[in-house]
Coordinates of C-alpha atoms in Angstrom, one line a residue:
X393 CA -131.9 -137.2 203.0
X394 CA -129.0 -138.9 201.3
X395 CA -125.8 -137.2 200.4
X396 CA -126.5 -137.7 196.7
X397 CA -129.6 -135.6 197.0
X398 CA -127.8 -132.6 198.3
X399 CA -125.8 -132.0 195.0
X400 CA -126.5 -131.8 191.4
X401 CA -123.5 -132.5 189.2
X402 CA -123.3 -132.3 185.4
X403 CA -120.7 -133.4 182.9
X404 CA -119.6 -129.8 182.7
X405 CA -118.9 -129.9 186.5
X406 CA -116.6 -132.9 185.7
X407 CA -114.8 -130.8 183.1
X408 CA -116.4 -132.0 179.9
X409 CA -118.2 -129.4 177.8
X410 CA -120.6 -131.1 175.5
X411 CA -121.8 -127.8 173.8
X412 CA -118.1 -127.1 172.9
X413 CA -117.9 -130.5 171.3
X414 CA -121.1 -129.9 169.3
X415 CA -119.7 -126.5 168.3
X416 CA -116.5 -128.2 167.0
X417 CA -118.5 -130.7 165.0
X418 CA -120.5 -127.9 163.3
X419 CA -117.3 -125.9 162.6
X420 CA -115.6 -128.8 160.9
X421 CA -118.5 -130.0 158.8
X422 CA -117.7 -127.5 156.0
X423 CA -114.0 -128.3 156.2
X424 CA -114.7 -131.9 155.7
X425 CA -117.1 -131.3 152.9
X426 CA -114.3 -129.7 150.8
X427 CA -112.4 -132.9 150.8
X428 CA -115.3 -135.1 149.5
X429 CA -114.4 -137.4 146.6
X430 CA -116.0 -140.2 144.7
X431 CA -116.8 -143.0 147.1
X432 CA -117.9 -141.0 150.1
X433 CA -121.3 -142.0 151.4
X434 CA -122.7 -139.7 154.0
X435 CA -120.9 -137.2 156.1
X436 CA -119.4 -136.2 159.4
X437 CA -121.5 -137.1 162.5
X438 CA -122.4 -140.8 162.0
X439 CA -121.2 -143.6 164.2
X440 CA -119.2 -145.0 161.3
X441 CA -117.9 -143.6 158.0
X442 CA -119.0 -145.2 154.8
X443 CA -116.8 -145.4 151.6
X444 CA -117.5 -147.3 148.4
X445 CA -114.4 -148.5 146.5
X446 CA -114.4 -147.3 142.9
X447 CA -115.1 -149.8 140.2
X448 CA -112.0 -148.8 138.5
X449 CA -110.2 -151.2 140.8
X450 CA -110.4 -154.8 139.5
X451 CA -108.7 -156.5 142.4
X452 CA -108.4 -153.7 145.1
X453 CA -106.2 -154.3 148.0
X454 CA -106.6 -152.0 150.9
X455 CA -103.6 -150.4 152.4
X456 CA -103.8 -148.8 155.9
X457 CA -101.5 -146.6 157.9
X458 CA -101.6 -144.7 161.2
X459 CA -99.3 -142.1 162.8
X460 CA -99.2 -138.9 164.9
X461 CA -97.2 -135.7 164.9
X462 CA -95.0 -136.5 167.8
X463 CA -93.3 -133.8 169.9
X464 CA -93.5 -131.3 167.2
X465 CA -96.8 -130.5 168.9
X466 CA -94.9 -129.2 171.8
X467 CA -93.6 -126.4 169.5
X468 CA -97.0 -125.8 168.3
X469 CA -98.1 -125.2 171.9
X470 CA -95.1 -123.1 172.7
X471 CA -95.8 -120.9 169.7
X472 CA -99.6 -121.1 169.7
X473 CA -99.6 -122.2 166.2
X474 CA -102.3 -124.9 165.4
X475 CA -103.1 -124.5 161.7
X476 CA -100.4 -126.7 160.1
X477 CA -99.9 -129.7 162.4
X478 CA -103.0 -131.2 160.8
X479 CA -101.1 -131.2 157.5
X480 CA -98.3 -133.0 159.3
X481 CA -100.9 -135.6 160.7
X482 CA -102.2 -136.4 157.1
X483 CA -98.8 -136.4 155.5
X484 CA -97.3 -139.0 157.8
X485 CA -100.0 -141.5 157.0
X486 CA -100.7 -140.9 153.3
X487 CA -97.0 -140.8 152.4
X488 CA -96.6 -144.1 154.2
X489 CA -99.4 -145.9 152.3
X490 CA -98.3 -144.3 149.0
X491 CA -95.0 -146.1 149.0
X492 CA -96.7 -149.3 148.4
X493 CA -98.6 -148.0 145.4
X494 CA -101.7 -147.1 147.2
X495 CA -104.0 -144.2 146.2
X496 CA -105.2 -142.7 149.5
X497 CA -109.0 -142.8 149.6
X498 CA -109.9 -141.5 153.1
X499 CA -108.7 -140.2 156.4
X500 CA -109.9 -140.2 160.0
X501 CA -108.4 -138.2 162.9
X502 CA -108.4 -138.6 166.7
X503 CA -108.1 -135.4 168.7
X504 CA -107.6 -135.8 172.4
X505 CA -107.4 -132.9 175.0
X506 CA -107.9 -132.0 178.6
X507 CA -110.2 -129.1 177.9
X508 CA -111.5 -128.4 174.4
X509 CA -110.6 -125.1 173.0
X510 CA -112.9 -124.9 169.9
X511 CA -110.8 -122.3 168.1
X512 CA -107.4 -124.1 168.3
X513 CA -109.2 -127.4 167.6
X514 CA -110.8 -125.9 164.5
X515 CA -107.4 -124.7 163.3
X516 CA -106.1 -128.2 163.7
X517 CA -108.9 -129.7 161.6
X518 CA -108.6 -127.0 159.1
X519 CA -105.0 -128.2 158.7
X520 CA -106.2 -131.8 158.4
X521 CA -108.6 -130.9 155.7
X522 CA -105.8 -129.0 153.9
X523 CA -103.7 -132.0 154.0
X524 CA -106.4 -134.3 152.7
X525 CA -107.0 -131.9 149.8
X526 CA -103.4 -132.1 149.0
X527 CA -103.4 -135.9 149.0
X528 CA -106.8 -136.1 147.3
X529 CA -108.3 -138.1 150.0
X530 CA -111.6 -137.5 151.9
X531 CA -111.7 -136.5 155.6
X532 CA -114.4 -138.9 156.3
X533 CA -114.7 -139.0 160.0
X534 CA -112.9 -138.7 163.3
X535 CA -113.2 -138.5 167.1
X536 CA -112.7 -135.7 169.6
X537 CA -112.1 -136.7 173.2
X538 CA -112.2 -134.2 176.0
X539 CA -110.6 -135.9 179.1
X540 CA -110.1 -133.7 182.1
X541 CA -106.7 -134.0 183.9
X542 CA -105.3 -136.3 181.2
X543 CA -103.6 -133.4 179.3
X544 CA -102.2 -130.0 180.7
X545 CA -104.2 -127.0 179.8
X546 CA -103.7 -125.8 176.2
X547 CA -102.3 -129.1 175.1
X548 CA -103.7 -132.0 173.0
X549 CA -102.6 -135.1 171.1
X550 CA -103.4 -136.2 167.5
X551 CA -103.5 -139.5 165.7
X552 CA -104.4 -140.1 162.1
X553 CA -105.6 -143.0 160.2
X554 CA -105.5 -143.3 156.3
X555 CA -106.8 -146.0 154.1
X556 CA -105.9 -146.4 150.3
X557 CA -106.2 -148.9 147.7
X558 CA -104.0 -150.5 145.1
X559 CA -104.5 -153.0 142.4
X560 CA -103.2 -156.3 143.6
X561 CA -100.9 -156.7 140.5
X562 CA -99.5 -153.1 141.1
X563 CA -98.4 -153.4 144.7
X564 CA -95.0 -152.0 145.2
X565 CA -92.9 -154.1 147.5
X566 CA -89.4 -153.7 146.4
X567 CA -89.1 -157.2 145.0
X568 CA -88.2 -155.9 141.5
X569 CA -85.4 -153.8 142.7
X570 CA -82.0 -155.0 141.3
X571 CA -78.4 -153.9 141.1
X572 CA -78.0 -150.8 138.8
X573 CA -81.3 -149.3 139.7
X574 CA -81.3 -145.6 140.4
X575 CA -82.3 -143.9 143.7
X576 CA -83.8 -140.6 143.2
X577 CA -84.3 -138.1 146.2
X578 CA -87.4 -135.7 146.5
X579 CA -86.7 -132.7 148.7
X580 CA -88.3 -132.5 152.1
X581 CA -90.0 -129.3 153.2
X582 CA -88.0 -129.3 156.5
X583 CA -87.8 -131.6 159.4
X584 CA -91.3 -132.9 158.6
X585 CA -92.4 -134.5 161.8
X586 CA -89.5 -136.5 162.9
X587 CA -86.7 -135.9 165.4
X588 CA -88.4 -133.2 167.3
X589 CA -87.3 -134.6 170.6
X590 CA -83.7 -133.9 169.5
X591 CA -84.8 -130.6 167.8
X592 CA -86.3 -129.4 171.1
X593 CA -83.2 -130.4 173.0
X594 CA -81.0 -128.4 170.7
X595 CA -83.3 -125.4 171.1
X596 CA -83.1 -125.8 174.8
X597 CA -79.2 -125.7 174.7
X598 CA -78.9 -123.1 171.9
X599 CA -81.7 -120.8 173.2
X600 CA -82.1 -119.0 169.9
X601 CA -84.6 -116.3 169.2
X602 CA -87.3 -118.2 167.4
X603 CA -88.7 -114.9 165.7
X604 CA -85.1 -113.9 164.4
X605 CA -84.4 -114.1 160.7
X606 CA -83.2 -117.4 159.4
X607 CA -82.3 -117.3 155.8
X608 CA -85.1 -115.1 155.0
X609 CA -87.7 -116.5 157.2
X610 CA -88.5 -116.7 161.0
X611 CA -86.7 -119.6 162.6
X612 CA -90.1 -120.6 164.0
X613 CA -91.7 -120.8 160.6
X614 CA -88.9 -123.0 159.4
X615 CA -89.3 -125.3 162.3
X616 CA -93.1 -125.5 161.9
X617 CA -93.1 -126.0 158.2
X618 CA -95.5 -128.8 157.5
X619 CA -94.5 -132.2 156.1
X620 CA -94.5 -132.3 152.3
X621 CA -97.2 -134.5 150.7
X622 CA -95.9 -136.4 147.6
X623 CA -99.1 -138.2 146.7
X624 CA -100.2 -136.6 143.5
X625 CA -96.9 -136.3 141.6
X626 CA -96.0 -139.8 142.6
X627 CA -99.3 -141.4 141.6
X628 CA -98.9 -139.7 138.2
X629 CA -95.3 -141.1 138.0
X630 CA -96.6 -144.7 138.8
X631 CA -99.2 -144.3 136.1
X632 CA -96.5 -143.4 133.4
X633 CA -93.7 -145.8 134.3
X634 CA -92.7 -148.7 136.5
X635 CA -91.6 -147.5 140.0
X636 CA -89.7 -150.3 141.7
X637 CA -89.7 -148.9 145.2
X638 CA -90.4 -145.9 147.3
X639 CA -89.4 -144.9 150.8
X640 CA -90.9 -142.3 153.1
X641 CA -88.0 -140.9 155.1
X642 CA -89.4 -140.7 158.7
X643 CA -88.1 -141.7 162.1
X644 CA -84.9 -143.5 161.4
X645 CA -83.8 -141.1 158.7
X646 CA -82.1 -142.4 155.5
X647 CA -80.1 -145.1 157.2
X648 CA -83.0 -147.0 158.6
X649 CA -85.8 -146.4 156.1
X650 CA -84.3 -147.2 152.7
X651 CA -83.4 -150.9 153.8
X652 CA -87.2 -151.4 154.4
X653 CA -87.7 -151.9 150.6
X654 CA -84.5 -153.8 149.8
X655 CA -84.0 -157.6 149.5
X656 CA -81.4 -158.9 152.0
X657 CA -78.7 -159.2 149.2
X658 CA -78.9 -155.4 148.1
X659 CA -77.5 -152.2 149.3
X660 CA -78.3 -148.7 148.5
X661 CA -75.3 -146.4 148.0
X662 CA -76.2 -142.7 148.5
X663 CA -73.8 -139.9 147.6
X664 CA -73.9 -137.2 150.3
X665 CA -72.8 -134.5 147.9
X666 CA -75.6 -135.3 145.4
X667 CA -77.9 -132.9 147.3
X668 CA -77.5 -129.7 149.4
X669 CA -78.4 -130.2 153.1
X670 CA -81.0 -127.4 154.0
X671 CA -79.8 -124.8 156.4
X672 CA -82.0 -126.0 159.2
X673 CA -80.1 -129.3 159.4
X674 CA -76.7 -127.6 159.1
X675 CA -77.8 -125.3 162.1
X676 CA -79.2 -128.2 164.1
X677 CA -76.0 -130.2 163.6
X678 CA -73.7 -127.3 164.4
X679 CA -75.6 -126.2 167.7
X680 CA -76.2 -129.7 168.8
X681 CA -72.8 -131.1 168.0
X682 CA -74.6 -134.0 166.2
X683 CA -72.5 -136.5 164.4
X684 CA -73.1 -137.2 160.6
X685 CA -74.3 -140.8 161.4
X686 CA -76.7 -139.6 164.0
X687 CA -78.1 -136.9 161.5
X688 CA -78.7 -139.5 158.9
X689 CA -80.4 -141.8 161.4
X690 CA -82.7 -139.2 163.0
X691 CA -83.5 -136.7 160.3
X692 CA -84.3 -136.7 156.7
X693 CA -81.6 -134.2 156.0
X694 CA -83.4 -132.7 153.1
X695 CA -84.6 -135.9 151.4
X696 CA -88.3 -136.7 152.4
X697 CA -89.0 -139.4 149.8
X698 CA -86.7 -141.8 147.7
X699 CA -87.9 -143.3 144.4
X700 CA -86.1 -146.2 142.9
X701 CA -86.4 -146.8 139.1
X702 CA -84.6 -148.6 136.4
X703 CA -81.7 -146.7 135.1
X704 CA -83.3 -146.3 131.6
X705 CA -86.3 -144.5 133.4
X706 CA -84.3 -142.2 135.6
X707 CA -84.0 -139.2 133.3
X708 CA -87.7 -139.3 132.4
X709 CA -88.7 -139.8 136.1
X710 CA -86.6 -136.7 137.1
X711 CA -88.1 -134.7 134.3
X712 CA -91.8 -135.6 135.1
X713 CA -91.3 -135.0 138.9
X714 CA -89.6 -131.6 138.2
X715 CA -92.3 -130.6 135.9
X716 CA -94.8 -131.4 138.7
X717 CA -93.0 -128.8 140.9
X718 CA -90.9 -131.2 142.9
X719 CA -87.2 -130.7 143.6
X720 CA -85.6 -134.0 142.9
X721 CA -82.1 -135.3 142.2
X722 CA -80.2 -138.5 141.5
X723 CA -78.7 -139.4 144.8
X724 CA -77.4 -142.9 144.5
X725 CA -77.8 -146.5 143.1
X726 CA -78.4 -150.0 144.1
X727 CA -75.7 -152.7 144.2
X728 CA -75.1 -156.1 145.4
X729 CA -74.5 -156.2 149.2
X730 CA -71.1 -157.4 150.6
X731 CA -71.1 -159.8 153.6
X732 CA -71.8 -157.8 156.8
X733 CA -72.3 -154.6 154.9
X734 CA -75.1 -152.1 155.9
X735 CA -78.1 -151.8 153.5
X736 CA -77.8 -148.1 153.2
X737 CA -74.4 -146.4 152.9
X738 CA -73.9 -142.6 152.7
X739 CA -70.6 -141.8 151.2

């Protein structure tokens, strides 16, 4: 008798629970259905997701983006909160493709873990569906990977993929930006999903009570506040006036993101006193001894999206975005760049 005949192993013995995976698929089907929109062909469960581009686009150009949530997930594990990181996942990709003028059409997610916990995974996907509803895009598919020994118990990683479309003639690439144009700053909801390695280091040093009151909320709630999704108000703004440039303030903060839409001869001059830095960032800076320049290079500091418009459109843009429920202020302007000067200056 051979050794192989003495044992009978299953995938479950290897640490993979097929039944749990099937249960998760069934749990998320109604969540995905809530996000359905024109163009979706079929539903969750196929080998590939099908989407038909609307005939409203004459010369559609597809715009794609991918991102994760980063080490903000470590806080989610610590606090056992899994219902909002899915919103972060969607936000990081849809806000990115939005800045090129794209309307997000559909989204896919990748959920990887060592051992699948159906309850927490369902919470994550519920957040993803919530984010897709906020962005107006369909959760059209995804992948769940259970990989024993790859991740510690109770931990997982996320990746998201968004695809949108924009008319070829309406792509926003910053080429129309010129001196005198106005920079508007749209408020962030918090730290969004960037800089959490530094956030966690500061928490390690400061050792605060995460359940203590922090300006009327628990500090934990403030830290886990999901990334704001700017899609709907900005699509409406683009439909009503020319938007010359938009910048999603992610990793790299204000200093490194704004130059991504500027021609080499231009500089954005931002006035630091034009907006109030939220208490979270003041607390992080104080307890971490973080320099101003480092704050502006790591965190959004209260500005999650910037919008660049012609000066004659600035007041109308402010009014429209405020009417849509956004907190937005005029934070700077564009001017000619001096030799050797940085492309974003915060005064």
